[in-house]
Amino acid sequence: MSGAEWLSYSLQDFVMFGPQVFLRLFVRINQDLWPWQLLAVVAAIGIPVLLLRQGDAARRLALGLVAVAWVTSGYGFLVGYFSPINWPATWFGWAFVAQGALLGAALFCGGVHKGRLPVRQFVVLWLVAVCGLPFLAVADSGQWQSVALFGIAPGTTAAAGALVIALVTGPWRWLYLPLLVLWSLFSAAMFWVLQTWWLLIAPLATLLLVGAGFWLSPRPARSQD
Amino acid sequence: MANWITRRKFLITSGLAGIALKSPMLFANASGIPTSSPITRRIPGANESIPAIGMGTWITFNVGGDEQLVAQRTRVLKTFFDLGGTVVDGSPMYGSAADVMGEALDSLDAHDRIFAATKIWTGDESETRSEAARSSGRWGVERFDLLQVHNLLGWQGHLETLKQMKANCEVRYIGITTSHGRRHREFAQIMEREPLDFVQLTYNVLDREVEDRLLPLARERGIGVIVNRPFQGGSLFRRFQSKPLPDWAGEAGVNNWAEFFLKYIISHPAVTCAIPATSKVEHMKENMGALYGKLPDDDLRQRMADYVRSL
């Protein structure tokens, strides 16, 4: 296809489903998983509790839970529910799984910061992400059953997962970053076409939380010399 | 006993006839199934006619494994069949739409009621047969009535294979498609030299470029024309639905905006069929209203185009 022909396509041409069908994905996965999503809620609340303990093992366990959340939202929601109506979702689904594996590898290969984290700010931002963002789908659909939980819905998982940049060291964070940016751009374009304006907040929040992750990252201790 | 027509009977009968003429759907019986004849168009070069209103599946039938929405779309398809439709168009590009169509056809046991049209959508020109086979498996049809090369993607190789498939009775009709007014020059060149049964293109009361070259060429070459995006992807409703229909809409056989847009299209002598897509039963009923009653003549068509431009 020529460049001019590509220009004749609009974003709408690449979104082959309607908003009703997309928002129903959240309702369906919640109905199918019930009551197991309560575990996701426990994990979402448990992660900041673990971080407040300030221990190395607790921090590693918290990151392990985030890694599992990437895998479950990628394989469960994106591959299992979203890919039948949108083929790029398959790629993103496996990329989410790979992101979880990457975080797991960072845990075992010395990729976790051992420095002191500004925990209070981290916890506040984390709770805003995992408690606020799930209700964007509810605002767009008008249905409580469409709540988009951390560990199940990719948007909430990516946004909260963006904060993890604060906890991984140099090379790992740069490997961790591309999917966050790509997913934000992809989902923002999709929500724009679908005109699901509330959901559009999720990718914007993800990008802001990426910045917050860098900002919260523990600084190397300065030498007194 | 003599069966005199009283003045009372005459007035009641005349009144009912007037109402029925105003609204073709009132020709329907108690179950909503029309009793008058649908508008059909002969497929050029074939001894076969098809209803002038068909159905597209872009976006609307891509509902994945959502059983609630599959059941709802099955009701849309049932309404389409009940109101006289047969031509359904899809593409492997439309996600799960082919699977949903297959499921709906199974539920309705309607495989013998459909004129099944889909597309070949792959850049690999050796994949024509295998993609057609995959699609027929998804739709649950033995063979397609019409196979089209989607947006001219790999058209040279695909068209050669499609010609062989038609010769072997693996498909009844073959064609090519475009949309959004893309690649019309190349499209015309293919129409001029290839033995096509159908072309599919975008045409509506605002996008009328095809009236200059492609539609006359289709008539000249004896090629059927299927029209996609008859509502410009829904934007015609967003722009005009709040506006009044013209006073003379009844002269064009038009009762609502859906009929206005569709009758404008199917009244063009080169057009065989328009394929609006919808996910709602009520909208399907409105669309299928255009399959009945009278059509605008050339003068009225011009007034329709002028009226829309003036709004």
XYZ file of C-alpha atoms in Angstrom:
536
model
C 0.000 0.000 0.000
C 1.261 3.471 -0.825
C 1.839 6.154 1.765
C -1.039 8.202 0.390
C -3.354 5.226 0.749
C -2.315 4.674 4.351
C -3.181 8.314 4.969
C -6.688 7.668 3.662
C -7.319 5.308 6.612
C -8.583 6.658 9.883
C -8.237 5.204 13.371
C -11.848 4.077 13.081
C -10.880 1.683 10.281
C -8.720 -0.314 12.673
C -11.249 -0.681 15.482
C -13.567 -3.474 14.406
C -15.864 -3.552 17.412
C -18.238 -1.239 19.194
C -18.100 0.225 22.734
C -20.928 -1.989 23.960
C -19.013 -5.139 22.991
C -15.801 -3.882 24.615
C -17.442 -2.847 27.891
C -19.257 -6.174 28.045
C -15.833 -7.879 28.221
C -15.423 -6.578 31.790
C -18.894 -7.775 32.750
C -18.285 -11.201 31.243
C -14.903 -11.804 32.839
C -16.243 -10.715 36.231
C -19.217 -13.044 35.883
C -17.018 -15.936 34.774
C -14.424 -15.437 37.529
C -16.745 -14.835 40.443
C -15.822 -15.096 43.322
C -12.112 -15.500 42.519
C -11.649 -11.805 41.752
C -11.761 -11.260 45.514
C -8.214 -12.648 45.484
C -7.268 -9.870 43.059
C -8.719 -7.301 45.466
C -6.758 -8.826 48.347
C -3.561 -8.721 46.257
C -4.161 -5.117 45.198
C -4.550 -4.033 48.822
C -1.879 -6.421 50.095
C 0.900 -5.058 47.894
C 1.156 -1.641 49.649
C 0.860 -3.386 53.015
C 3.874 -5.519 52.100
C 5.802 -2.456 50.960
C 5.087 -0.670 54.224
C 6.905 -3.484 56.044
C 10.155 -2.241 54.422
C 11.725 -5.712 54.405
C 13.518 -7.137 51.390
C 11.417 -10.309 51.360
C 8.169 -8.336 51.618
C 9.253 -6.082 48.766
C 10.085 -9.111 46.635
C 6.751 -10.702 47.443
C 4.939 -7.494 46.479
C 6.744 -7.391 43.148
C 5.992 -11.074 42.652
C 2.281 -10.315 43.025
C 2.554 -7.519 40.461
C 4.294 -9.970 38.097
C 1.427 -12.432 38.531
C -1.069 -9.614 37.864
C 0.620 -8.858 34.518
C 0.354 -12.524 33.553
C -3.264 -13.013 34.636
C -4.579 -9.811 33.033
C -2.608 -10.495 29.853
C -3.506 -14.122 29.413
C -6.953 -13.922 30.999
C -8.426 -10.687 29.705
C -6.405 -9.876 26.595
C -5.839 -13.334 25.135
C -8.934 -15.009 26.518
C -11.592 -12.348 26.119
C -10.343 -9.465 24.007
C -8.417 -11.194 21.219
C -11.498 -12.805 19.574
C -12.760 -9.339 18.641
C -9.437 -7.549 18.206
C -6.406 -9.430 16.900
C -3.716 -6.998 18.210
C -4.965 -7.902 21.685
C -3.309 -11.304 21.252
C 0.095 -9.658 20.837
C -0.505 -7.373 23.779
C -1.732 -10.314 25.842
C 1.493 -12.226 25.339
C 3.476 -9.021 25.857
C 1.751 -8.657 29.244
C 2.733 -12.245 30.066
C 6.315 -11.443 29.024
C 6.228 -8.317 31.203
C 5.269 -10.491 34.158
C 8.099 -12.880 33.327
C 10.488 -9.938 33.043
C 9.523 -8.723 36.481
C 9.925 -12.253 37.810
C 13.381 -12.429 36.269
C 14.270 -9.085 37.856
C 13.322 -10.544 41.236
C 15.757 -13.407 40.872
C 18.543 -11.601 39.050
C 19.181 -8.712 41.372
C 16.952 -6.234 39.581
C 15.155 -4.976 42.705
C 16.164 -1.738 44.404
C 17.272 -2.268 47.936
C 17.296 1.452 48.722
C 14.748 3.241 50.860
C 11.536 3.940 48.936
C 9.318 6.947 49.720
C 6.689 4.431 50.714
C 3.962 6.833 51.713
C 3.808 8.524 48.324
C 4.052 5.174 46.587
C 1.175 3.741 48.608
C -1.054 6.762 48.003
C -0.498 6.622 44.251
C -0.937 2.857 44.244
C -4.258 3.055 46.073
C -5.481 5.810 43.758
C -4.701 3.516 40.807
C -6.164 0.268 42.121
C -9.187 1.833 43.835
C -10.050 4.621 41.370
C -9.274 3.331 37.896
C -11.476 0.202 38.165
C -14.535 2.442 38.171
C -13.796 4.137 34.842
C -15.367 1.196 32.991
C -18.339 1.442 35.349
C -18.706 5.146 34.517
C -18.687 4.374 30.794
C -20.967 1.342 30.910
C -23.279 2.298 33.759
C -22.925 -1.252 35.107
C -21.239 -2.129 38.409
C -20.415 -5.570 37.028
C -17.927 -3.983 34.623
C -15.531 -2.934 37.398
C -12.001 -3.286 35.980
C -9.914 -4.787 38.787
C -6.133 -4.878 39.169
C -4.826 -8.268 38.045
C -7.841 -8.834 35.808
C -8.249 -5.717 33.651
C -5.153 -4.703 31.650
C -5.657 -0.937 32.004
C -5.711 -0.910 35.793
C -2.907 -3.477 35.934
C -0.695 -1.449 33.603
C -1.364 1.812 35.457
C -0.600 0.385 38.890
C 2.216 -1.710 37.424
C 3.811 1.470 36.068
C 4.663 2.491 39.613
C 6.894 -0.583 39.878
C 9.477 1.353 37.887
C 10.318 2.845 41.279
C 11.354 -0.566 42.546
C 13.488 -2.005 39.756
C 17.044 -1.081 38.920
C 18.474 0.645 35.820
C 18.527 -1.853 32.936
C 15.412 -3.688 34.111
C 13.331 -0.533 34.208
C 14.228 0.305 30.615
C 13.136 -3.167 29.559
C 9.959 -2.711 31.600
C 9.112 0.689 30.105
C 8.262 0.042 26.383
C 5.124 -2.027 26.996
C 3.756 0.635 29.339
C 4.166 3.291 26.657
C 2.898 1.101 23.796
C -0.132 -0.088 25.746
C -0.975 3.479 26.760
C -0.841 4.695 23.163
C -2.787 1.706 21.848
C -5.513 1.877 24.464
C -5.790 5.671 24.261
C -6.338 5.464 20.479
C -8.895 2.697 20.973
C -10.853 4.537 23.662
C -10.804 7.689 21.550
C -12.408 5.836 18.623
C -14.895 4.074 20.883
C -15.689 7.401 22.563
C -15.385 5.783 25.994
C -14.170 9.035 27.490
C -13.873 7.882 31.106
C -11.678 4.950 30.101
C -9.391 7.370 28.297
C -8.185 8.427 31.747
C -6.503 5.010 32.274
C -3.731 5.341 29.654
C -3.146 8.945 30.687
C -2.838 7.793 34.302
C -0.419 5.055 33.217
C 1.912 7.566 31.598
C 1.708 9.850 34.644
C 2.468 6.911 36.938
C 5.469 5.998 34.778
C 6.802 9.471 35.552
C 5.886 9.030 39.204
C 7.735 5.686 39.219
C 10.947 7.385 38.101
C 10.400 10.192 40.595
C 9.857 7.804 43.507
C 12.802 5.611 42.640
C 15.306 5.417 45.548
C 18.318 7.655 44.913
C 21.777 6.190 45.498
C 23.078 7.349 48.850
C 25.432 10.329 48.474
C 28.944 9.988 49.755
C 29.740 12.260 52.676
C 33.147 12.965 51.168
C -76.817 -11.836 -1.985
C -75.534 -8.740 -3.671
C -72.292 -7.450 -2.043
C -72.812 -3.684 -2.335
C -69.997 -1.363 -1.380
C -71.452 1.118 1.035
C -70.062 4.637 1.409
C -68.849 3.662 4.888
C -66.950 0.615 3.554
C -65.518 2.680 0.720
C -64.192 5.371 3.044
C -62.644 2.857 5.463
C -61.015 0.870 2.664
C -59.692 3.995 0.951
C -58.270 5.290 4.206
C -56.483 2.027 4.966
C -55.109 1.880 1.433
C -53.768 5.413 1.801
C -52.032 4.569 5.078
C -50.569 1.399 3.573
C -49.180 3.311 0.615
C -47.592 5.817 2.989
C -45.841 3.080 4.946
C -44.785 -0.039 3.054
C -44.120 -1.921 6.302
C -47.877 -1.879 6.880
C -48.049 -4.367 4.057
C -46.642 -6.757 6.641
C -48.846 -9.430 8.189
C -49.444 -9.891 11.905
C -45.979 -11.370 12.463
C -44.328 -8.398 10.782
C -43.481 -10.313 7.629
C -44.161 -8.203 4.523
C -46.738 -9.489 2.105
C -45.808 -7.214 -0.804
C -42.914 -8.016 -3.127
C -39.440 -6.860 -2.217
C -37.409 -4.805 -4.663
C -34.981 -7.142 -6.375
C -32.176 -6.650 -8.859
C -30.982 -9.085 -11.472
C -27.346 -10.085 -11.237
C -25.932 -8.994 -14.608
C -25.142 -11.952 -16.828
C -26.952 -14.401 -14.570
C -30.466 -15.726 -14.438
C -30.826 -14.771 -10.801
C -32.157 -11.836 -8.822
C -31.296 -10.753 -5.294
C -33.042 -8.353 -2.903
C -31.733 -4.808 -3.287
C -31.081 -4.462 0.437
C -28.542 -6.790 2.011
C -26.630 -6.698 5.253
C -23.052 -5.918 6.212
C -21.351 -7.307 9.324
C -18.501 -4.826 9.834
C -18.244 -4.032 13.571
C -21.832 -5.086 14.286
C -21.326 -8.871 14.306
C -17.877 -8.849 15.914
C -19.079 -9.710 19.417
C -16.698 -12.579 20.230
C -17.948 -15.270 22.559
C -20.535 -13.045 24.253
C -23.569 -15.359 24.229
C -25.948 -12.552 25.169
C -24.823 -10.433 22.227
C -24.698 -13.434 19.873
C -28.350 -14.112 20.702
C -29.201 -10.458 20.101
C -27.408 -10.423 16.737
C -29.229 -13.645 15.848
C -32.474 -11.733 16.342
C -31.168 -9.017 14.011
C -30.396 -11.658 11.371
C -33.814 -13.277 11.838
C -35.482 -9.899 11.307
C -33.406 -9.455 8.158
C -34.525 -12.817 6.765
C -38.137 -12.325 7.852
C -38.275 -9.009 6.011
C -37.011 -10.523 2.771
C -33.229 -10.108 2.944
C -30.780 -12.711 1.692
C -27.420 -11.052 0.897
C -25.014 -11.016 3.864
C -21.483 -9.715 3.426
C -18.494 -10.308 5.682
C -14.724 -10.502 5.711
C -12.061 -12.397 7.638
C -10.896 -8.925 8.648
C -13.974 -8.430 10.847
C -12.706 -10.387 13.859
C -15.233 -12.872 15.187
C -18.058 -11.720 12.870
C -17.768 -14.861 10.704
C -18.044 -17.165 13.738
C -21.009 -15.194 15.056
C -22.686 -15.385 11.655
C -22.124 -19.150 11.592
C -23.618 -19.505 15.050
C -26.617 -17.344 14.123
C -27.226 -19.301 10.917
C -27.115 -22.538 12.899
C -29.577 -21.185 15.469
C -31.981 -20.069 12.760
C -31.330 -23.120 10.580
C -31.076 -20.582 7.772
C -28.171 -21.803 5.660
C -30.501 -22.198 2.687
C -31.882 -18.649 3.034
C -28.622 -16.781 2.672
C -26.702 -15.372 -0.254
C -23.339 -15.641 1.480
C -20.648 -13.169 0.445
C -17.249 -12.812 1.998
C -13.801 -11.618 1.051
C -10.276 -12.861 0.664
C -8.126 -10.717 2.941
C -4.518 -11.777 2.926
C -1.387 -10.494 1.244
C -0.304 -14.085 0.558
C -1.679 -14.733 -2.915
C -1.286 -18.505 -2.533
C -3.737 -18.516 0.379
C -6.940 -17.868 -1.610
C -8.407 -21.358 -1.384
C -7.369 -22.040 2.174
C -8.771 -18.739 3.420
C -12.042 -19.362 1.579
C -12.182 -22.826 3.167
C -11.549 -21.387 6.634
C -14.283 -18.811 6.099
C -16.810 -21.381 4.870
C -16.063 -23.456 7.967
C -16.666 -20.442 10.199
C -19.917 -19.492 8.434
C -21.021 -23.116 8.231
C -21.793 -22.847 4.520
C -20.785 -25.458 1.984
C -19.553 -22.811 -0.418
C -19.878 -19.071 -0.777
C -22.154 -17.466 -3.320
C -19.683 -14.623 -3.739
C -15.976 -14.305 -2.970
C -14.341 -10.903 -3.336
C -10.766 -9.675 -3.074
C -10.807 -7.338 -0.079
C -9.593 -3.809 -0.887
C -7.525 -5.166 -3.815
C -5.075 -6.785 -1.369
C -2.996 -9.190 -3.499
C -5.684 -9.039 -6.147
C -3.704 -10.446 -9.094
C -3.004 -13.819 -7.517
C -6.318 -14.067 -5.693
C -8.373 -13.222 -8.758
C -6.651 -15.895 -10.856
C -7.479 -18.507 -8.218
C -11.027 -17.202 -7.842
C -11.550 -17.585 -11.601
C -10.428 -21.207 -11.345
C -12.677 -21.751 -8.327
C -15.646 -20.359 -10.222
C -14.885 -22.623 -13.194
C -14.809 -25.582 -10.771
C -18.127 -24.472 -9.189
C -16.359 -23.891 -5.857
C -17.932 -20.431 -5.800
C -20.789 -18.971 -7.832
C -19.667 -15.372 -8.296
C -16.397 -13.490 -7.896
C -15.499 -9.861 -7.413
C -13.288 -7.171 -5.939
C -13.925 -4.534 -3.297
C -12.841 -1.088 -2.278
C -14.156 1.356 0.282
C -13.837 4.980 1.333
C -13.129 5.932 -2.308
C -9.693 4.296 -2.348
C -7.759 3.249 -5.501
C -10.613 3.989 -7.911
C -8.304 4.344 -10.916
C -6.798 0.889 -10.438
C -10.250 -0.451 -9.597
C -11.597 0.792 -12.928
C -8.680 -0.772 -14.806
C -9.445 -4.150 -13.246
C -13.143 -3.757 -14.056
C -12.228 -3.038 -17.669
C -10.212 -6.180 -18.243
C -11.242 -8.856 -15.750
C -14.363 -11.063 -15.912
C -15.934 -9.873 -12.659
C -19.458 -10.690 -11.493
C -19.514 -8.078 -8.735
C -17.685 -5.052 -7.480
C -18.190 -3.625 -4.026
C -17.614 0.071 -3.427
C -18.609 2.978 -1.234
C -21.560 5.041 -2.415
C -24.007 7.195 -0.526
C -25.894 10.443 -0.872
C -22.754 12.415 0.028
C -19.957 10.208 -1.391
C -20.945 10.237 -5.055
C -17.633 10.049 -6.880
C -18.489 6.587 -8.260
C -21.375 8.082 -10.262
C -18.803 9.587 -12.657
C -16.840 6.513 -13.658
C -17.290 3.269 -11.740
C -21.083 2.932 -11.814
C -21.370 3.652 -15.576
C -18.476 1.262 -16.172
C -20.224 -1.459 -14.171
C -23.329 -1.096 -16.330
C -21.284 -1.094 -19.507
C -19.354 -4.218 -18.455
C -22.335 -6.048 -16.973
C -20.961 -6.155 -13.441
C -23.161 -6.219 -10.364
C -22.553 -3.496 -7.772
C -22.721 -3.981 -4.025
C -22.643 -0.734 -2.069
C -20.896 -0.509 1.283
C -20.998 2.358 3.787
C -24.485 3.469 2.646
C -24.787 5.536 5.835
C -21.146 6.687 5.708
C -20.373 4.573 8.762
C -23.362 6.066 10.623
C -22.272 9.664 10.195
C -25.228 10.455 7.907
C -27.583 9.749 10.814
C -25.472 11.782 13.218
C -25.602 14.728 10.819
C -29.144 14.577 9.520
C -31.380 12.559 11.828
C -32.433 15.646 13.763
C -33.425 17.382 10.509
C -36.864 16.968 8.946
C -37.424 14.826 5.890
C -38.465 16.910 2.894
C -42.196 17.424 2.291
C -41.943 15.418 -0.908
C -40.329 12.351 0.770
C -43.497 10.344 0.187
C -43.121 10.827 -3.570
C -39.773 9.024 -3.291
C -41.321 6.189 -1.264
C -39.457 7.326 1.829
C -40.755 7.219 5.434
C -37.578 7.769 7.436
C -33.934 8.730 6.994
C -32.767 5.119 6.638
C -35.108 4.664 3.676
C -34.048 8.056 2.311
C -30.349 7.098 2.261
C -30.918 3.545 1.032
C -33.489 4.309 -1.649
C -31.196 6.977 -3.039
C -28.582 4.254 -3.536
C -30.645 1.345 -4.835
C -32.531 3.557 -7.265
C -29.318 4.050 -9.229
C -29.670 1.739 -12.234
C -26.153 0.301 -11.849
C -26.604 -0.702 -8.211
C -27.519 -4.291 -7.421
C -27.586 -4.221 -3.646
C -26.748 -1.992 -0.659
C -25.411 -3.598 2.522
C -26.093 -1.461 5.610
C -24.895 -2.882 8.926
C -26.721 -2.628 12.203
C -26.736 -4.261 15.625
C -30.320 -3.318 16.457
C -33.548 -5.034 15.440
C -35.391 -1.714 15.171
C -32.766 -0.299 12.847
C -32.870 -3.469 10.761
C -36.622 -2.987 10.362
C -36.048 0.581 9.204
C -33.350 -0.515 6.763
C -35.523 -3.252 5.331
C -38.330 -0.752 4.807
C -36.263 0.445 1.861
C -36.799 -2.947 0.231
C -40.476 -2.164 -0.314
C -42.599 0.451 -1.994
C -41.667 2.794 -4.777
C -38.264 4.170 -5.670
C -37.332 7.733 -6.610
C -36.894 8.542 -10.288
C -33.944 10.518 -11.660
C -35.504 13.909 -10.850
C -36.299 12.898 -7.299
C -32.809 11.441 -6.823
C -31.354 14.792 -7.799
C -33.696 16.549 -5.364
C -32.642 14.110 -2.615
C -28.953 14.860 -3.175
C -29.644 18.615 -3.340
C -31.753 18.501 -0.201
C -29.061 16.762 1.855
C -26.456 19.226 0.616
C -28.705 22.121 1.615
C -29.027 20.961 5.246
